[in-house]
Amino acid sequence: MRETSASGLSCRRVVVFFTSIALHFVLGLSGDSKNANTGAKAESHTSSGRTGTKVILILVGFVAVALFSFFLYKLWQKKKRDEQYARLLKLFEEDDELEVELGLRD
């Protein structure tokens, strides 16, 4: 029996997904050799060129959204870390009034 972790399986699915998209993209841009001598070839190139452009624009859009999400996540992490650091400083700040009340300092 072979054991696979959930992250390994998920990673494989992502790789297979992007590979299938890449194959569709490449096949969409390839020429149609059956219609080499007819006018249909020019039409199929125009159609596949438009499809290729749409695919590229969609991929660029997804990448832009992913990068923006990553930026917002890092910004949120920094804000959360600063808040925790401020709470830590407040916890350990010296309280002069407490020391005077306890008689540790005059």
Short mmCIF file of N, CA and C in Angstrom, two decimals:
data_model
loop_
_atom_site.label_atom_id
_atom_site.label_comp_id
_atom_site.label_asym_id
_atom_site.label_seq_id
_atom_site.Cartn_x
_atom_site.Cartn_y
_atom_site.Cartn_z
N MET A 1 0.83 -1.18 0.00
CA MET A 1 0.00 0.00 0.00
C MET A 1 0.87 1.24 0.00
N ARG A 2 0.51 2.19 -0.80
CA ARG A 2 1.26 3.43 -0.87
C ARG A 2 0.46 4.53 -0.20
N GLU A 3 1.10 5.24 0.72
CA GLU A 3 0.42 6.31 1.44
C GLU A 3 0.71 7.62 0.75
N THR A 4 -0.31 8.43 0.59
CA THR A 4 -0.13 9.77 0.03
C THR A 4 -0.75 10.77 0.99
N SER A 5 -0.07 11.86 1.16
CA SER A 5 -0.60 12.89 2.05
C SER A 5 -1.61 13.74 1.29
N ALA A 6 -2.40 14.46 2.02
CA ALA A 6 -3.42 15.31 1.41
C ALA A 6 -2.78 16.43 0.62
N SER A 7 -1.69 16.98 1.12
CA SER A 7 -1.04 18.07 0.40
C SER A 7 -0.39 17.57 -0.89
N GLY A 8 0.16 16.36 -0.87
CA GLY A 8 0.76 15.79 -2.08
C GLY A 8 -0.29 15.53 -3.14
N LEU A 9 -1.45 15.03 -2.72
CA LEU A 9 -2.54 14.78 -3.65
C LEU A 9 -3.07 16.09 -4.20
N SER A 10 -3.20 17.08 -3.36
CA SER A 10 -3.67 18.39 -3.80
C SER A 10 -2.69 19.01 -4.78
N CYS A 11 -1.41 18.88 -4.50
CA CYS A 11 -0.38 19.43 -5.38
C CYS A 11 -0.44 18.76 -6.75
N ARG A 12 -0.64 17.46 -6.77
CA ARG A 12 -0.74 16.74 -8.05
C ARG A 12 -1.95 17.20 -8.83
N ARG A 13 -3.06 17.41 -8.16
CA ARG A 13 -4.27 17.87 -8.85
C ARG A 13 -4.05 19.24 -9.48
N VAL A 14 -3.37 20.12 -8.77
CA VAL A 14 -3.09 21.45 -9.30
C VAL A 14 -2.20 21.36 -10.52
N VAL A 15 -1.17 20.50 -10.46
CA VAL A 15 -0.27 20.34 -11.60
C VAL A 15 -1.02 19.77 -12.80
N VAL A 16 -1.86 18.78 -12.57
CA VAL A 16 -2.63 18.19 -13.66
C VAL A 16 -3.59 19.22 -14.24
N PHE A 17 -4.21 20.03 -13.40
CA PHE A 17 -5.13 21.05 -13.87
C PHE A 17 -4.42 22.05 -14.78
N PHE A 18 -3.28 22.58 -14.33
CA PHE A 18 -2.58 23.57 -15.13
C PHE A 18 -1.96 22.96 -16.39
N THR A 19 -1.59 21.70 -16.32
CA THR A 19 -1.07 21.03 -17.51
C THR A 19 -2.17 20.87 -18.55
N SER A 20 -3.37 20.52 -18.11
CA SER A 20 -4.48 20.38 -19.06
C SER A 20 -4.83 21.73 -19.69
N ILE A 21 -4.78 22.79 -18.90
CA ILE A 21 -5.03 24.12 -19.46
C ILE A 21 -3.96 24.47 -20.49
N ALA A 22 -2.71 24.17 -20.18
CA ALA A 22 -1.63 24.46 -21.11
C ALA A 22 -1.80 23.66 -22.40
N LEU A 23 -2.21 22.41 -22.29
CA LEU A 23 -2.43 21.60 -23.49
C LEU A 23 -3.56 22.16 -24.34
N HIS A 24 -4.63 22.58 -23.72
CA HIS A 24 -5.73 23.19 -24.46
C HIS A 24 -5.27 24.46 -25.15
N PHE A 25 -4.46 25.23 -24.47
CA PHE A 25 -3.95 26.47 -25.04
C PHE A 25 -3.07 26.19 -26.26
N VAL A 26 -2.18 25.21 -26.13
CA VAL A 26 -1.28 24.87 -27.24
C VAL A 26 -2.07 24.29 -28.41
N LEU A 27 -3.02 23.42 -28.12
CA LEU A 27 -3.83 22.83 -29.19
C LEU A 27 -4.69 23.89 -29.87
N GLY A 28 -5.13 24.88 -29.13
CA GLY A 28 -5.93 25.95 -29.72
C GLY A 28 -5.12 26.83 -30.66
N LEU A 29 -3.85 26.96 -30.42
CA LEU A 29 -3.00 27.79 -31.27
C LEU A 29 -2.40 27.03 -32.45
N SER A 30 -2.47 25.69 -32.42
CA SER A 30 -1.90 24.93 -33.52
C SER A 30 -2.75 25.07 -34.77
N GLY A 31 -2.12 24.97 -35.92
CA GLY A 31 -2.82 25.11 -37.20
C GLY A 31 -3.60 23.86 -37.54
N ASP A 32 -4.56 24.00 -38.42
CA ASP A 32 -5.36 22.87 -38.89
C ASP A 32 -4.80 22.43 -40.22
N SER A 33 -4.11 21.29 -40.27
CA SER A 33 -3.44 20.85 -41.49
C SER A 33 -4.43 20.30 -42.51
N LYS A 34 -5.64 19.94 -42.15
CA LYS A 34 -6.64 19.40 -43.08
C LYS A 34 -7.10 20.48 -44.06
N ASN A 35 -7.21 21.70 -43.62
CA ASN A 35 -7.71 22.79 -44.45
C ASN A 35 -6.56 23.66 -44.95
N ALA A 36 -5.46 23.09 -45.32
CA ALA A 36 -4.27 23.86 -45.69
C ALA A 36 -4.48 24.66 -46.97
N ASN A 37 -5.24 24.14 -47.93
CA ASN A 37 -5.38 24.81 -49.22
C ASN A 37 -6.67 25.59 -49.35
N THR A 38 -7.49 25.63 -48.36
CA THR A 38 -8.76 26.33 -48.48
C THR A 38 -8.74 27.61 -47.67
N GLY A 39 -9.77 28.41 -47.87
CA GLY A 39 -9.88 29.67 -47.15
C GLY A 39 -10.30 29.48 -45.70
N ALA A 40 -10.71 28.29 -45.36
CA ALA A 40 -11.13 28.00 -43.99
C ALA A 40 -9.96 28.11 -43.03
N LYS A 41 -8.74 27.91 -43.54
CA LYS A 41 -7.57 27.98 -42.67
C LYS A 41 -7.38 29.39 -42.12
N ALA A 42 -7.55 30.37 -42.96
CA ALA A 42 -7.41 31.76 -42.49
C ALA A 42 -8.45 32.07 -41.44
N GLU A 43 -9.65 31.56 -41.65
CA GLU A 43 -10.71 31.80 -40.69
C GLU A 43 -10.41 31.09 -39.37
N SER A 44 -9.88 29.86 -39.42
CA SER A 44 -9.58 29.15 -38.19
C SER A 44 -8.44 29.81 -37.44
N HIS A 45 -7.46 30.37 -38.16
CA HIS A 45 -6.37 31.09 -37.49
C HIS A 45 -6.90 32.33 -36.79
N THR A 46 -7.79 33.03 -37.43
CA THR A 46 -8.36 34.22 -36.81
C THR A 46 -9.15 33.82 -35.57
N SER A 47 -9.92 32.75 -35.68
CA SER A 47 -10.70 32.28 -34.54
C SER A 47 -9.80 31.80 -33.40
N SER A 48 -8.77 31.00 -33.75
CA SER A 48 -7.88 30.50 -32.70
C SER A 48 -7.03 31.62 -32.14
N GLY A 49 -6.70 32.62 -32.97
CA GLY A 49 -5.94 33.77 -32.47
C GLY A 49 -6.74 34.56 -31.44
N ARG A 50 -8.03 34.70 -31.73
CA ARG A 50 -8.90 35.40 -30.78
C ARG A 50 -9.07 34.57 -29.51
N THR A 51 -9.18 33.28 -29.67
CA THR A 51 -9.31 32.40 -28.51
C THR A 51 -8.04 32.45 -27.68
N GLY A 52 -6.89 32.41 -28.35
CA GLY A 52 -5.61 32.50 -27.64
C GLY A 52 -5.48 33.81 -26.89
N THR A 53 -5.91 34.89 -27.51
CA THR A 53 -5.86 36.20 -26.85
C THR A 53 -6.77 36.23 -25.63
N LYS A 54 -7.96 35.65 -25.77
CA LYS A 54 -8.88 35.60 -24.63
C LYS A 54 -8.29 34.79 -23.48
N VAL A 55 -7.69 33.66 -23.82
CA VAL A 55 -7.08 32.81 -22.80
C VAL A 55 -5.97 33.55 -22.09
N ILE A 56 -5.13 34.24 -22.85
CA ILE A 56 -4.02 34.99 -22.25
C ILE A 56 -4.55 36.09 -21.34
N LEU A 57 -5.58 36.81 -21.80
CA LEU A 57 -6.15 37.87 -20.97
C LEU A 57 -6.77 37.31 -19.69
N ILE A 58 -7.44 36.17 -19.79
CA ILE A 58 -8.03 35.56 -18.61
C ILE A 58 -6.94 35.12 -17.63
N LEU A 59 -5.88 34.51 -18.16
CA LEU A 59 -4.77 34.09 -17.29
C LEU A 59 -4.10 35.29 -16.62
N VAL A 60 -3.92 36.37 -17.37
CA VAL A 60 -3.33 37.58 -16.79
C VAL A 60 -4.24 38.14 -15.70
N GLY A 61 -5.55 38.08 -15.94
CA GLY A 61 -6.51 38.52 -14.92
C GLY A 61 -6.43 37.69 -13.65
N PHE A 62 -6.35 36.36 -13.82
CA PHE A 62 -6.23 35.49 -12.65
C PHE A 62 -4.94 35.76 -11.89
N VAL A 63 -3.85 35.95 -12.62
CA VAL A 63 -2.57 36.23 -11.96
C VAL A 63 -2.65 37.56 -11.21
N ALA A 64 -3.27 38.56 -11.82
CA ALA A 64 -3.40 39.86 -11.16
C ALA A 64 -4.23 39.74 -9.88
N VAL A 65 -5.32 39.00 -9.94
CA VAL A 65 -6.16 38.81 -8.75
C VAL A 65 -5.39 38.05 -7.67
N ALA A 66 -4.63 37.03 -8.09
CA ALA A 66 -3.85 36.24 -7.13
C ALA A 66 -2.78 37.11 -6.47
N LEU A 67 -2.09 37.92 -7.26
CA LEU A 67 -1.06 38.80 -6.69
C LEU A 67 -1.66 39.84 -5.75
N PHE A 68 -2.81 40.39 -6.12
CA PHE A 68 -3.48 41.37 -5.27
C PHE A 68 -3.92 40.72 -3.96
N SER A 69 -4.45 39.50 -4.05
CA SER A 69 -4.86 38.77 -2.84
C SER A 69 -3.66 38.49 -1.95
N PHE A 70 -2.55 38.09 -2.55
CA PHE A 70 -1.33 37.82 -1.79
C PHE A 70 -0.85 39.09 -1.10
N PHE A 71 -0.89 40.23 -1.80
CA PHE A 71 -0.49 41.51 -1.22
C PHE A 71 -1.38 41.87 -0.04
N LEU A 72 -2.69 41.70 -0.19
CA LEU A 72 -3.61 42.01 0.91
C LEU A 72 -3.38 41.08 2.10
N TYR A 73 -3.09 39.82 1.83
CA TYR A 73 -2.81 38.87 2.90
C TYR A 73 -1.56 39.27 3.68
N LYS A 74 -0.50 39.65 2.95
CA LYS A 74 0.73 40.07 3.63
C LYS A 74 0.50 41.36 4.42
N LEU A 75 -0.29 42.26 3.88
CA LEU A 75 -0.61 43.50 4.59
C LEU A 75 -1.39 43.19 5.88
N TRP A 76 -2.34 42.26 5.81
CA TRP A 76 -3.10 41.85 6.98
C TRP A 76 -2.19 41.19 8.01
N GLN A 77 -1.25 40.35 7.55
CA GLN A 77 -0.32 39.70 8.47
C GLN A 77 0.53 40.74 9.20
N LYS A 78 1.01 41.75 8.47
CA LYS A 78 1.84 42.79 9.08
C LYS A 78 1.04 43.56 10.12
N LYS A 79 -0.20 43.90 9.78
CA LYS A 79 -1.05 44.63 10.72
C LYS A 79 -1.29 43.80 11.98
N LYS A 80 -1.58 42.52 11.81
CA LYS A 80 -1.82 41.65 12.94
C LYS A 80 -0.57 41.51 13.80
N ARG A 81 0.60 41.39 13.16
CA ARG A 81 1.86 41.27 13.90
C ARG A 81 2.15 42.54 14.68
N ASP A 82 1.90 43.71 14.08
CA ASP A 82 2.10 44.98 14.79
C ASP A 82 1.17 45.11 15.99
N GLU A 83 -0.07 44.67 15.83
CA GLU A 83 -1.02 44.72 16.95
C GLU A 83 -0.56 43.81 18.09
N GLN A 84 -0.10 42.63 17.77
CA GLN A 84 0.38 41.71 18.80
C GLN A 84 1.63 42.24 19.48
N TYR A 85 2.51 42.88 18.72
CA TYR A 85 3.72 43.45 19.30
C TYR A 85 3.36 44.60 20.24
N ALA A 86 2.38 45.41 19.86
CA ALA A 86 1.94 46.51 20.72
C ALA A 86 1.33 45.96 22.01
N ARG A 87 0.55 44.88 21.90
CA ARG A 87 -0.02 44.27 23.11
C ARG A 87 1.08 43.72 24.01
N LEU A 88 2.11 43.13 23.42
CA LEU A 88 3.22 42.60 24.20
C LEU A 88 3.96 43.72 24.92
N LEU A 89 4.22 44.82 24.22
CA LEU A 89 4.89 45.96 24.85
C LEU A 89 4.06 46.54 25.99
N LYS A 90 2.74 46.61 25.76
CA LYS A 90 1.86 47.14 26.81
C LYS A 90 1.87 46.22 28.03
N LEU A 91 1.97 44.94 27.79
CA LEU A 91 1.98 43.98 28.88
C LEU A 91 3.23 44.13 29.74
N PHE A 92 4.37 44.40 29.12
CA PHE A 92 5.62 44.47 29.85
C PHE A 92 6.12 45.89 30.10
N GLU A 93 5.31 46.90 29.84
CA GLU A 93 5.77 48.25 30.10
C GLU A 93 5.85 48.49 31.61
N GLU A 94 6.76 49.32 31.99
CA GLU A 94 6.95 49.57 33.41
C GLU A 94 5.87 50.52 33.92
N ASP A 95 5.31 50.16 35.03
CA ASP A 95 4.27 50.98 35.64
C ASP A 95 4.86 51.57 36.92
N ASP A 96 5.20 52.86 36.85
CA ASP A 96 5.84 53.53 37.99
C ASP A 96 4.92 53.61 39.19
N GLU A 97 3.63 53.81 38.95
CA GLU A 97 2.70 53.93 40.07
C GLU A 97 2.64 52.64 40.88
N LEU A 98 2.67 51.51 40.21
CA LEU A 98 2.61 50.22 40.90
C LEU A 98 3.86 50.02 41.76
N GLU A 99 5.02 50.39 41.25
CA GLU A 99 6.27 50.24 42.02
C GLU A 99 6.26 51.13 43.24
N VAL A 100 5.74 52.35 43.12
CA VAL A 100 5.66 53.27 44.25
C VAL A 100 4.69 52.73 45.30
N GLU A 101 3.56 52.19 44.89
CA GLU A 101 2.57 51.66 45.82
C GLU A 101 3.13 50.45 46.59
N LEU A 102 3.92 49.64 45.90
CA LEU A 102 4.49 48.48 46.57
C LEU A 102 5.71 48.82 47.40
N GLY A 103 6.19 50.03 47.30
CA GLY A 103 7.33 50.47 48.08
C GLY A 103 8.66 50.01 47.48
N LEU A 104 8.65 49.62 46.25
CA LEU A 104 9.89 49.19 45.61
C LEU A 104 10.73 50.39 45.16
N ARG A 105 10.08 51.49 44.94
CA ARG A 105 10.80 52.68 44.49
C ARG A 105 10.14 53.90 45.09
N ASP A 106 10.96 54.89 45.46
CA ASP A 106 10.40 56.11 46.07
C ASP A 106 10.39 57.25 45.10
#
